[in-house]
């Protein structure tokens, strides 16, 4: 390198880009459609070989081949793949004899289970506990003597009998004046006591706890708390039922093999059956109806151990037992529990569920009897509140019945409800439980039933809310839609209580938006404003558009911002075409401004990104067509409104640049005086907006992008201003930048930007007052003065890329141009002074590269030296004229330096040499033959 360093410049070889492009093109090959093609259907030749040894069958081997057009990834080749063969060999069903129809049907019924589309009781539990509360004092029965363990058998039996006697004779004490929380805590203690007693083998005590808890379900002294009490008590019953079932199941283990899920009673041993019967006998001895019913229902599943028909026989009997419960509220929750257990253990036995509900309909008139009315008077409970206590139970019963039920059954239930007077409670539950499609198709029938209901019993607005919830999921007949809305709104608009009103109106607003025009939506919103604004003195001053006043009712900022986010998400999701409607733009600008103004110093970055994405989605949907000036005015207004969200400003800059290029496209590159002034206005918008951004690489890239747009629109002085701004910004690039919340070195990002910048500078014409290659010189000075890391070679890599640029600048015709912009190849026409300036720069750059390579001669940096030497060699090979002796000698020295210390990649060196030998066979490249002879491959040894 020392011998070749003086006055070396990059002697660029003369390029004919057109011919080079032709040589580098991929060779076109005529396609024979008879040959394989990756997009053609695959012809599969199938070879079948089956060999299976099974009990009771002989081995057989068969083979066949067939050719067919099929996709092997979407077809099963009938047992030829090993997984299918394995499954067929392991599956006993494949060899089982065909079943008769009755057996097949029974097995199907027994294996049927409730699917994921059935809403489980667990999802309703929390809502019931939260809704049905009380501030009144409660009472609970507690006490009873604990059993002692470890006694003799006779003593143990005697103790159990005494405890059962105590249970019946009322030895328990009653805890009075409990708050609701105390009551719930005590229930939880009982639940834990049940588990503790069971784990310590005190089965009688466990049964005693369950009986005590079941008795509580007959108490309605604090009636408004009854649904929550039912939830708490049945949790204990569920626990008990699970413990008993698992206990009996564990006794069925034979030779460490447990029973399968679909076991038959024949496979249950006698000990397990005896224990199971013992439990049912104990429960049968309970004297009181309610605890006897609930405890037996809790272990209903245990009938599987005794007989196949046990559950189907018990369900009707338990259903009939409920007829003996006098209080209709207690009875309906007992029916709900039976349905709950029935759906879990025998969902196919729908007849019992239906009978359960029809029994309830027959006793429905009890609700209005003297006994219930007197009870309500004593507890000071109004009939509307009392009726709502039935809703969780009836809703659950109807949900169980309506699950996968045919329309015929649903229609029958609907007709039975019609026959009952004051059937609002039932009607509401029907609309809550039945399929939305079923309700929507009969909307007018349900409206007729709602109108006939007695207002004093169950509020009609709740019925219309339930109907509206169904219509949000399924569409009614088109001819009925307007009449449905009118009938519903007649009732809704008369509601005086704001909470009742908005609970109902919010459902029907969605229905209106789905099926009607802006006129109807405006009418509905006006009615909402009228009801929900406390002081309506200024309502006459409201504009015709009702949407913004509606939003103003959300006074709390966090709530209002969430509402605005929901609206924008819906707009972006459903708006199919761009819009320029002034009403829509005004409303959505107001919404976006509300979101933007919520940003402060404490706002999280994720929240800022979310808000910015929503606002950008809106900006992209705004289009004024060919009215480009109006489009730019909108962007200017948006910039003033959303100045605190940087991603929005970035989007506006891109949108304005796109607007300038769209103007160029419309004018086909030939700007008039008016359009030239307009694109300069667009360029000015970008130039004054970019400095307000905080991210330095965002600014650099936008300066470059906007400069390219200005250049494409023949705004040469403006393009120079962008490029000068980018050059002056490079020294401010920090050593570390934040990328996705983590600090990263900036060198790689700067190198990428500068390479893109050099590609643009090739076509930028020199300013007549600034001298030759003013921008290139300025950028090189900045690169020279930039403080690079000590162990970084990026500066040299950048200089090497500068040589690519300078080599391209010496060509008579540049590889690419900007339409209607004369680059330096046209301005200078190969002038010798211009080429001399390029050569001087080239000498300086080469000198800088060689100086850096010399500094890498220390042992710890020899690998970097090898890599950079090969990188520089490849640059000379691609762009230099190697007929020049000094450049030729420099390339040889770089080749040797790359291999000198054994750090070169041998495969890369071999491929490079092969490339040189191939190039030597091309026209005017014969000097590469001599070069190849001077490039030895050194072994690592």
mmCIF file of N, CA and C in Angstrom, residues 92-105 107:
data_model
loop_
_atom_site.group_PDB
_atom_site.id
_atom_site.type_symbol
_atom_site.label_atom_id
_atom_site.label_comp_id
_atom_site.label_asym_id
_atom_site.label_seq_id
_atom_site.Cartn_x
_atom_site.Cartn_y
_atom_site.Cartn_z
ATOM 1 N N UNK A 92 -60.077 -49.667 18.243
ATOM 2 C CA UNK A 92 -60.903 -50.886 18.239
ATOM 3 C C UNK A 92 -62.217 -50.698 17.508
ATOM 4 N N UNK A 93 -62.601 -49.457 17.294
ATOM 5 C CA UNK A 93 -63.886 -49.218 16.626
ATOM 6 C C UNK A 93 -63.870 -49.734 15.200
ATOM 7 N N UNK A 94 -62.663 -49.674 14.579
ATOM 8 C CA UNK A 94 -62.597 -50.082 13.176
ATOM 9 C C UNK A 94 -62.879 -51.564 12.984
ATOM 10 N N UNK A 95 -62.688 -52.352 14.053
ATOM 11 C CA UNK A 95 -62.918 -53.785 13.915
ATOM 12 C C UNK A 95 -64.191 -54.242 14.610
ATOM 13 N N UNK A 96 -64.884 -53.287 15.254
ATOM 14 C CA UNK A 96 -66.095 -53.667 15.988
ATOM 15 C C UNK A 96 -67.217 -53.951 15.018
ATOM 16 N N UNK A 97 -68.110 -54.880 15.377
ATOM 17 C CA UNK A 97 -69.240 -55.170 14.500
ATOM 18 C C UNK A 97 -70.209 -54.011 14.480
ATOM 19 N N UNK A 98 -70.976 -53.879 13.423
ATOM 20 C CA UNK A 98 -71.916 -52.770 13.342
ATOM 21 C C UNK A 98 -72.950 -52.857 14.451
ATOM 22 N N UNK A 99 -73.325 -51.694 15.018
ATOM 23 C CA UNK A 99 -74.296 -51.646 16.101
ATOM 24 C C UNK A 99 -75.691 -51.489 15.536
ATOM 25 N N UNK A 100 -76.645 -51.947 16.315
ATOM 26 C CA UNK A 100 -78.016 -51.727 15.916
ATOM 27 C C UNK A 100 -78.387 -50.271 16.165
ATOM 28 N N UNK A 101 -79.459 -49.807 15.528
ATOM 29 C CA UNK A 101 -79.825 -48.392 15.585
ATOM 30 C C UNK A 101 -80.113 -47.891 16.976
ATOM 31 N N UNK A 102 -80.816 -48.706 17.796
ATOM 32 C CA UNK A 102 -81.173 -48.262 19.143
ATOM 33 C C UNK A 102 -79.934 -48.057 20.003
ATOM 34 N N UNK A 103 -78.996 -49.007 19.900
ATOM 35 C CA UNK A 103 -77.782 -48.881 20.705
ATOM 36 C C UNK A 103 -76.958 -47.676 20.266
ATOM 37 N N UNK A 104 -76.866 -47.486 18.963
ATOM 38 C CA UNK A 104 -76.104 -46.348 18.447
ATOM 39 C C UNK A 104 -76.690 -45.038 18.944
ATOM 40 N N UNK A 105 -78.028 -44.939 18.928
ATOM 41 C CA UNK A 105 -78.697 -43.715 19.379
ATOM 42 C C UNK A 105 -78.460 -43.484 20.869
ATOM 43 N N UNK A 107 -75.957 -44.584 22.765
ATOM 44 C CA UNK A 107 -74.580 -44.193 23.016
ATOM 45 C C UNK A 107 -74.329 -42.745 22.626
#
